[in-house]
Amino acid sequence: MHVLKFGGSSVGSIASIKNVKQIVEERKESVIVVVSALGGITDRLIATATKAAAGDEGYTEDFQFIRQRHFDVVNGLLDGEDLSSVKLYITEILEELNNIYRGIYLIRELSAKTLCTVVSYGERISSRIVATVIKDAKWVDSREIIKTVKVFDKNVCDFEATNPNVIRQFKDHQGITVMGGFISSDSQTGEVTNLGRGGSDYTAAIIAAALNAELLEIWTDVDGFMTADPRVINTAYVIPELSFVEAMELCNFGAKVIYPPTIFPVYHKNIPIVIKNTFNPSAAGTLIHANPKHVSGKVIKGISSINDTALVTISGLGMVGVIGVNKRIFSTLADNGISVFLVSQASSENSTTIGVKNGDAERAVDILTSEFEKELAMGEINSITAEHDLATVAIVGERMRQTPGIAGKLFRILGQNGINVIACAQGASETNISFVTTKESLRKAINVIHDSFFLWDYNVLNIFLTGVGLVGRNLLEQIHKQQPYLLEHRNLKLRVVGLSNSRHCIFNRDGIDLSTWEEQLNASQDPSSPEILCKSIIDMNVFNAVFVDCTASTDIAAIYEPLLEHSISVVCANKVAASGDYENYRQLKRTARKRGIKYLFETNVGAGLPLISTINNLRNSGDEILKIEAVVSGTLNYIFNVLSKDVPMSKAIRMAREAGYAEPDPRMDLNGSDVIRKIVILSREAGYRISKEDVEKRLFIPDEYFEGPVEEFWEKIPQLDAHFEQMRERAAKERHRFRFVATLEDGKARVELREVDDQHPFYRLEGSNNVILLTTARYKELPMEIKGYGAGAAVTAAGVFADIISIVNIR
């Protein structure tokens, strides 16, 4: 024999009841079918009673809705005598219900006893409808079978009375019987009671256990237990099998697939439970039994959460070593009907924290304050406080007790993503690790845990990119092209979840389609500003997040600090922050270290060349940077490489601008400011406290050329052509070349135009290439040389891309 339970959604419409009919009639074995009220009817019954008690005449309209809803369903399912008999039954008992509502309205009172009677009508009607729809089905009244007793103002199943009733009713059962779930009656008085929310599941389990059924089937509107809430995690999937313990843990911590007490009766009889989908009956579902198979490599089975959490903390040095304090805490709460679902206690015993529902928190504080009134007065207990609006997350799996390091991995990934753990608990059975965090962190916590434990075949990085000019555009092209390769060969999934330019922005938690990013951004009506970006990124609260700045904006650089504080890594081609105020530079690096995330700016100097990372590797391995010599302006290097008898200085500058190396106003390159920023950054990374104001400038263009509008500059610059031609001609005779060099030596920095001979490493520097010489304690006689393309959108984008990938340390 099988016991089948169909929930409200399964009997919520004509189509769904037809599904139920087909599922049941296809069975060859005898079945008992337990059904809930039509979807949404229980809430409507309660709301109507509440209106009537408040003297609101609108209750009559609600009653008519309830009446019409049931008639609509039967009219769509039945005809002939079946339709007439069911409509007569519904009319008669709804008249009873209407009289009850009228009485509530007249006396303006709604007692618990009356409310139990009111809500019973939902299952009484739905079970009769389903029994008539299913061919050859019999109907029984649950109130005659399921008996309850009062415990702490709650109706609890009286098994001593119920089990004999079940056995007597179904001893010789054959075929199909339908009954309502949820509803019951008092063992002593016979008054109508119910088993509370989710009681239909419990009813089915009680019947299955009493009859030693082969299987309990819970038919609902989902395919089974999921690895996480699919409304939060779009990559969540169905768990094929669970143990009874795992299922209970998930139910107790918020998984609403079945009602938690459902498991106890069948667990003790070792009766398997299967969770199936009424709307997708061919799906395998989730099987709950004593010996589930475990998926290779998966240590935890599921993640569950409760967003209705408050923590009550009792603290005081007077609790240390005192026997019986916890007994008093839990006995006092139990005596007052307050359920505790989490306990966290310091090993010193000076504080105990308990998790309760928000609605119970203040009452718990008042009750405990009264219980420990003497200890509070004497100072043995310092305080009893409540912290509201929190969330509890649990990871569940019986294999955790066989696997060391699970707790360490859990708390490490939470910390790396800026998720604060307020309290935690783990039983000695090691099947559940629970922690409490803020409600705001709940989605992010579940995402990062699911990614790390269930999708650990690959890492995910969620990227926010601002600045879609040449570098940003190239970066998006490179990411789009490389996404399949990285996923297949490096187990890295790159997901661009935010894009912005100076006018508009777009966000998509599931990832922006990079084949149409430009059209999407142009079509966006959402305004963009540094403040909007910062708030949107933080509010989006995604895990493994990285902010990528491909602008040159001072305002954008100002949002690095709050992003880092929220555990969002920062990768930037923007030089402003790393070369700006020294204390701000240090603070950004400190924040990144404190949060366990990355602040990377490799492309600030040398585009894609590994300059900053090399300096850091040398210093981290104990080396000391003694001297830096660098040609790091692709623009200036290009100018001096094309300078010739036929190409005077003024033309060389124009050629640099036309080739895309120089800014529209080339004075921004000629004044050495970019090179100064770069030597400041290199010096700081080498361990020296240097600011732009400290750098000695030996420029080759007189100061007066940097004054006035750019048009005036173009008019005046040919005046220097003869001077530079004399310099070039003399240098050429001596086999020298000009290079604009940035130098750090003896803790001081300078930039200058320098002549180098044909033996110098800088001599054969072609085009816009960069080169850096590092003299260190280890590389003293022969400096380390790093050389290559130091400018251009593609190589700069590649450098930014490399920084992004380095966040997850893949090789």
PDB file of N, CA, C and O in Angstrom, residues 322-367:
ATOM      1  N   VAL A 322      28.665  27.711  36.696  1.00  0.00           N
ATOM      2  CA  VAL A 322      27.439  27.544  37.475  1.00  0.00           C
ATOM      3  C   VAL A 322      26.565  26.483  36.799  1.00  0.00           C
ATOM      4  O   VAL A 322      26.165  26.638  35.653  1.00  0.00           O
ATOM      5  N   ILE A 323      26.289  25.419  37.539  1.00  0.00           N
ATOM      6  CA  ILE A 323      25.495  24.324  36.987  1.00  0.00           C
ATOM      7  C   ILE A 323      24.017  24.709  36.977  1.00  0.00           C
ATOM      8  O   ILE A 323      23.497  25.265  37.941  1.00  0.00           O
ATOM      9  N   GLY A 324      23.361  24.411  35.872  1.00  0.00           N
ATOM     10  CA  GLY A 324      21.920  24.595  35.804  1.00  0.00           C
ATOM     11  C   GLY A 324      21.441  25.853  35.115  1.00  0.00           C
ATOM     12  O   GLY A 324      20.229  26.050  34.964  1.00  0.00           O
ATOM     13  N   VAL A 325      22.356  26.719  34.699  1.00  0.00           N
ATOM     14  CA  VAL A 325      21.935  27.961  34.039  1.00  0.00           C
ATOM     15  C   VAL A 325      21.209  27.653  32.734  1.00  0.00           C
ATOM     16  O   VAL A 325      20.115  28.163  32.470  1.00  0.00           O
ATOM     17  N   ASN A 326      21.805  26.794  31.912  1.00  0.00           N
ATOM     18  CA  ASN A 326      21.176  26.476  30.632  1.00  0.00           C
ATOM     19  C   ASN A 326      19.853  25.735  30.830  1.00  0.00           C
ATOM     20  O   ASN A 326      18.902  25.927  30.070  1.00  0.00           O
ATOM     21  N   LYS A 327      19.793  24.894  31.866  1.00  0.00           N
ATOM     22  CA  LYS A 327      18.532  24.209  32.149  1.00  0.00           C
ATOM     23  C   LYS A 327      17.426  25.222  32.423  1.00  0.00           C
ATOM     24  O   LYS A 327      16.297  25.092  31.921  1.00  0.00           O
ATOM     25  N   ARG A 328      17.747  26.232  33.199  1.00  0.00           N
ATOM     26  CA  ARG A 328      16.749  27.259  33.508  1.00  0.00           C
ATOM     27  C   ARG A 328      16.333  28.029  32.245  1.00  0.00           C
ATOM     28  O   ARG A 328      15.160  28.342  32.046  1.00  0.00           O
ATOM     29  N   ILE A 329      17.336  28.315  31.380  1.00  0.00           N
ATOM     30  CA  ILE A 329      17.032  29.051  30.141  1.00  0.00           C
ATOM     31  C   ILE A 329      16.033  28.275  29.294  1.00  0.00           C
ATOM     32  O   ILE A 329      14.978  28.786  28.914  1.00  0.00           O
ATOM     33  N   PHE A 330      16.365  27.016  29.026  1.00  0.00           N
ATOM     34  CA  PHE A 330      15.544  26.253  28.096  1.00  0.00           C
ATOM     35  C   PHE A 330      14.221  25.809  28.710  1.00  0.00           C
ATOM     36  O   PHE A 330      13.202  25.749  28.019  1.00  0.00           O
ATOM     37  N   SER A 331      14.239  25.518  30.006  1.00  0.00           N
ATOM     38  CA  SER A 331      12.979  25.151  30.664  1.00  0.00           C
ATOM     39  C   SER A 331      12.008  26.326  30.682  1.00  0.00           C
ATOM     40  O   SER A 331      10.811  26.168  30.410  1.00  0.00           O
ATOM     41  N   THR A 332      12.530  27.515  30.970  1.00  0.00           N
ATOM     42  CA  THR A 332      11.683  28.712  31.009  1.00  0.00           C
ATOM     43  C   THR A 332      11.079  28.988  29.638  1.00  0.00           C
ATOM     44  O   THR A 332       9.885  29.294  29.524  1.00  0.00           O
ATOM     45  N   LEU A 333      11.894  28.874  28.596  1.00  0.00           N
ATOM     46  CA  LEU A 333      11.382  29.123  27.242  1.00  0.00           C
ATOM     47  C   LEU A 333      10.371  28.050  26.837  1.00  0.00           C
ATOM     48  O   LEU A 333       9.319  28.356  26.264  1.00  0.00           O
ATOM     49  N   ALA A 334      10.665  26.782  27.147  1.00  0.00           N
ATOM     50  CA  ALA A 334       9.748  25.698  26.787  1.00  0.00           C
ATOM     51  C   ALA A 334       8.418  25.841  27.510  1.00  0.00           C
ATOM     52  O   ALA A 334       7.347  25.632  26.921  1.00  0.00           O
ATOM     53  N   ASP A 335       8.479  26.207  28.795  1.00  0.00           N
ATOM     54  CA  ASP A 335       7.246  26.370  29.571  1.00  0.00           C
ATOM     55  C   ASP A 335       6.354  27.465  29.003  1.00  0.00           C
ATOM     56  O   ASP A 335       5.144  27.475  29.242  1.00  0.00           O
ATOM     57  N   ASN A 336       6.961  28.371  28.267  1.00  0.00           N
ATOM     58  CA  ASN A 336       6.197  29.473  27.678  1.00  0.00           C
ATOM     59  C   ASN A 336       5.987  29.310  26.172  1.00  0.00           C
ATOM     60  O   ASN A 336       5.620  30.258  25.482  1.00  0.00           O
ATOM     61  N   GLY A 337       6.251  28.106  25.682  1.00  0.00           N
ATOM     62  CA  GLY A 337       5.947  27.788  24.291  1.00  0.00           C
ATOM     63  C   GLY A 337       6.835  28.457  23.268  1.00  0.00           C
ATOM     64  O   GLY A 337       6.428  28.650  22.120  1.00  0.00           O
ATOM     65  N   ILE A 338       8.064  28.800  23.641  1.00  0.00           N
ATOM     66  CA  ILE A 338       8.997  29.431  22.693  1.00  0.00           C
ATOM     67  C   ILE A 338       9.983  28.382  22.201  1.00  0.00           C
ATOM     68  O   ILE A 338      10.695  27.759  22.986  1.00  0.00           O
ATOM     69  N   SER A 339      10.013  28.203  20.892  1.00  0.00           N
ATOM     70  CA  SER A 339      10.883  27.207  20.281  1.00  0.00           C
ATOM     71  C   SER A 339      12.259  27.799  19.993  1.00  0.00           C
ATOM     72  O   SER A 339      12.370  28.903  19.451  1.00  0.00           O
ATOM     73  N   VAL A 340      13.307  27.071  20.333  1.00  0.00           N
ATOM     74  CA  VAL A 340      14.695  27.470  20.062  1.00  0.00           C
ATOM     75  C   VAL A 340      15.238  26.567  18.966  1.00  0.00           C
ATOM     76  O   VAL A 340      15.186  25.344  19.084  1.00  0.00           O
ATOM     77  N   PHE A 341      15.738  27.146  17.870  1.00  0.00           N
ATOM     78  CA  PHE A 341      16.242  26.316  16.775  1.00  0.00           C
ATOM     79  C   PHE A 341      17.754  26.373  16.616  1.00  0.00           C
ATOM     80  O   PHE A 341      18.320  25.668  15.782  1.00  0.00           O
ATOM     81  N   LEU A 342      18.436  27.204  17.413  1.00  0.00           N
ATOM     82  CA  LEU A 342      19.894  27.265  17.324  1.00  0.00           C
ATOM     83  C   LEU A 342      20.452  27.672  18.684  1.00  0.00           C
ATOM     84  O   LEU A 342      19.880  28.547  19.352  1.00  0.00           O
ATOM     85  N   VAL A 343      21.557  27.042  19.081  1.00  0.00           N
ATOM     86  CA  VAL A 343      22.220  27.371  20.344  1.00  0.00           C
ATOM     87  C   VAL A 343      23.706  27.535  20.077  1.00  0.00           C
ATOM     88  O   VAL A 343      24.334  26.691  19.426  1.00  0.00           O
ATOM     89  N   SER A 344      24.269  28.624  20.548  1.00  0.00           N
ATOM     90  CA  SER A 344      25.710  28.875  20.415  1.00  0.00           C
ATOM     91  C   SER A 344      26.221  29.358  21.763  1.00  0.00           C
ATOM     92  O   SER A 344      25.720  30.353  22.298  1.00  0.00           O
ATOM     93  N   GLN A 345      27.209  28.652  22.310  1.00  0.00           N
ATOM     94  CA  GLN A 345      27.704  29.014  23.638  1.00  0.00           C
ATOM     95  C   GLN A 345      29.221  29.083  23.641  1.00  0.00           C
ATOM     96  O   GLN A 345      29.891  28.222  23.070  1.00  0.00           O
ATOM     97  N   ALA A 346      29.755  30.129  24.294  1.00  0.00           N
ATOM     98  CA  ALA A 346      31.198  30.250  24.442  1.00  0.00           C
ATOM     99  C   ALA A 346      31.702  29.151  25.376  1.00  0.00           C
ATOM    100  O   ALA A 346      31.026  28.788  26.340  1.00  0.00           O
ATOM    101  N   SER A 347      32.892  28.606  25.076  1.00  0.00           N
ATOM    102  CA  SER A 347      33.431  27.531  25.906  1.00  0.00           C
ATOM    103  C   SER A 347      33.687  27.998  27.336  1.00  0.00           C
ATOM    104  O   SER A 347      33.710  27.201  28.273  1.00  0.00           O
ATOM    105  N   SER A 348      33.866  29.292  27.531  1.00  0.00           N
ATOM    106  CA  SER A 348      34.070  29.839  28.877  1.00  0.00           C
ATOM    107  C   SER A 348      32.768  29.901  29.665  1.00  0.00           C
ATOM    108  O   SER A 348      32.772  30.196  30.856  1.00  0.00           O
ATOM    109  N   GLU A 349      31.646  29.647  28.978  1.00  0.00           N
ATOM    110  CA  GLU A 349      30.311  29.648  29.582  1.00  0.00           C
ATOM    111  C   GLU A 349      29.847  31.041  30.017  1.00  0.00           C
ATOM    112  O   GLU A 349      28.887  31.158  30.768  1.00  0.00           O
ATOM    113  N   ASN A 350      30.525  32.092  29.567  1.00  0.00           N
ATOM    114  CA  ASN A 350      30.104  33.436  30.012  1.00  0.00           C
ATOM    115  C   ASN A 350      29.004  34.024  29.145  1.00  0.00           C
ATOM    116  O   ASN A 350      28.535  35.120  29.407  1.00  0.00           O
ATOM    117  N   SER A 351      28.601  33.300  28.086  1.00  0.00           N
ATOM    118  CA  SER A 351      27.460  33.771  27.294  1.00  0.00           C
ATOM    119  C   SER A 351      26.813  32.594  26.576  1.00  0.00           C
ATOM    120  O   SER A 351      27.497  31.639  26.193  1.00  0.00           O
ATOM    121  N   THR A 352      25.515  32.685  26.436  1.00  0.00           N
ATOM    122  CA  THR A 352      24.749  31.705  25.675  1.00  0.00           C
ATOM    123  C   THR A 352      23.845  32.465  24.715  1.00  0.00           C
ATOM    124  O   THR A 352      23.136  33.382  25.131  1.00  0.00           O
ATOM    125  N   THR A 353      23.905  32.084  23.442  1.00  0.00           N
ATOM    126  CA  THR A 353      23.080  32.735  22.427  1.00  0.00           C
ATOM    127  C   THR A 353      22.131  31.705  21.835  1.00  0.00           C
ATOM    128  O   THR A 353      22.548  30.592  21.496  1.00  0.00           O
ATOM    129  N   ILE A 354      20.861  32.075  21.722  1.00  0.00           N
ATOM    130  CA  ILE A 354      19.866  31.167  21.176  1.00  0.00           C
ATOM    131  C   ILE A 354      19.164  31.825  19.995  1.00  0.00           C
ATOM    132  O   ILE A 354      18.988  33.034  19.966  1.00  0.00           O
ATOM    133  N   GLY A 355      18.787  31.011  19.020  1.00  0.00           N
ATOM    134  CA  GLY A 355      18.057  31.502  17.859  1.00  0.00           C
ATOM    135  C   GLY A 355      16.568  31.226  18.008  1.00  0.00           C
ATOM    136  O   GLY A 355      16.165  30.087  18.291  1.00  0.00           O
ATOM    137  N   VAL A 356      15.757  32.259  17.843  1.00  0.00           N
ATOM    138  CA  VAL A 356      14.302  32.135  17.905  1.00  0.00           C
ATOM    139  C   VAL A 356      13.702  32.942  16.761  1.00  0.00           C
ATOM    140  O   VAL A 356      14.408  33.677  16.072  1.00  0.00           O
ATOM    141  N   LYS A 357      12.406  32.827  16.571  1.00  0.00           N
ATOM    142  CA  LYS A 357      11.738  33.658  15.575  1.00  0.00           C
ATOM    143  C   LYS A 357      11.672  35.099  16.056  1.00  0.00           C
ATOM    144  O   LYS A 357      11.625  35.361  17.259  1.00  0.00           O
ATOM    145  N   ASN A 358      11.658  36.029  15.099  1.00  0.00           N
ATOM    146  CA  ASN A 358      11.599  37.448  15.468  1.00  0.00           C
ATOM    147  C   ASN A 358      10.418  37.749  16.379  1.00  0.00           C
ATOM    148  O   ASN A 358      10.534  38.520  17.329  1.00  0.00           O
ATOM    149  N   GLY A 359       9.292  37.115  16.099  1.00  0.00           N
ATOM    150  CA  GLY A 359       8.094  37.381  16.881  1.00  0.00           C
ATOM    151  C   GLY A 359       8.183  36.914  18.323  1.00  0.00           C
ATOM    152  O   GLY A 359       7.411  37.372  19.180  1.00  0.00           O
ATOM    153  N   ASP A 360       9.117  35.992  18.600  1.00  0.00           N
ATOM    154  CA  ASP A 360       9.270  35.473  19.962  1.00  0.00           C
ATOM    155  C   ASP A 360      10.382  36.154  20.746  1.00  0.00           C
ATOM    156  O   ASP A 360      10.536  35.919  21.952  1.00  0.00           O
ATOM    157  N   ALA A 361      11.187  36.986  20.077  1.00  0.00           N
ATOM    158  CA  ALA A 361      12.412  37.492  20.690  1.00  0.00           C
ATOM    159  C   ALA A 361      12.156  38.363  21.915  1.00  0.00           C
ATOM    160  O   ALA A 361      12.751  38.147  22.987  1.00  0.00           O
ATOM    161  N   GLU A 362      11.305  39.368  21.778  1.00  0.00           N
ATOM    162  CA  GLU A 362      11.085  40.277  22.910  1.00  0.00           C
ATOM    163  C   GLU A 362      10.431  39.553  24.079  1.00  0.00           C
ATOM    164  O   GLU A 362      10.747  39.810  25.250  1.00  0.00           O
ATOM    165  N   ARG A 363       9.516  38.636  23.765  1.00  0.00           N
ATOM    166  CA  ARG A 363       8.885  37.865  24.837  1.00  0.00           C
ATOM    167  C   ARG A 363       9.913  36.988  25.534  1.00  0.00           C
ATOM    168  O   ARG A 363       9.889  36.843  26.768  1.00  0.00           O
ATOM    169  N   ALA A 364      10.835  36.417  24.753  1.00  0.00           N
ATOM    170  CA  ALA A 364      11.901  35.602  25.345  1.00  0.00           C
ATOM    171  C   ALA A 364      12.764  36.442  26.284  1.00  0.00           C
ATOM    172  O   ALA A 364      13.127  35.991  27.385  1.00  0.00           O
ATOM    173  N   VAL A 365      13.095  37.671  25.861  1.00  0.00           N
ATOM    174  CA  VAL A 365      13.904  38.555  26.720  1.00  0.00           C
ATOM    175  C   VAL A 365      13.159  38.854  28.016  1.00  0.00           C
ATOM    176  O   VAL A 365      13.732  38.792  29.120  1.00  0.00           O
ATOM    177  N   ASP A 366      11.875  39.169  27.899  1.00  0.00           N
ATOM    178  CA  ASP A 366      11.081  39.492  29.101  1.00  0.00           C
ATOM    179  C   ASP A 366      10.999  38.300  30.042  1.00  0.00           C
ATOM    180  O   ASP A 366      11.156  38.445  31.269  1.00  0.00           O
ATOM    181  N   ILE A 367      10.758  37.123  29.484  1.00  0.00           N
ATOM    182  CA  ILE A 367      10.623  35.916  30.307  1.00  0.00           C
ATOM    183  C   ILE A 367      11.938  35.594  31.012  1.00  0.00           C
ATOM    184  O   ILE A 367      11.962  35.274  32.209  1.00  0.00           O
TER     185      ILE A 367
END
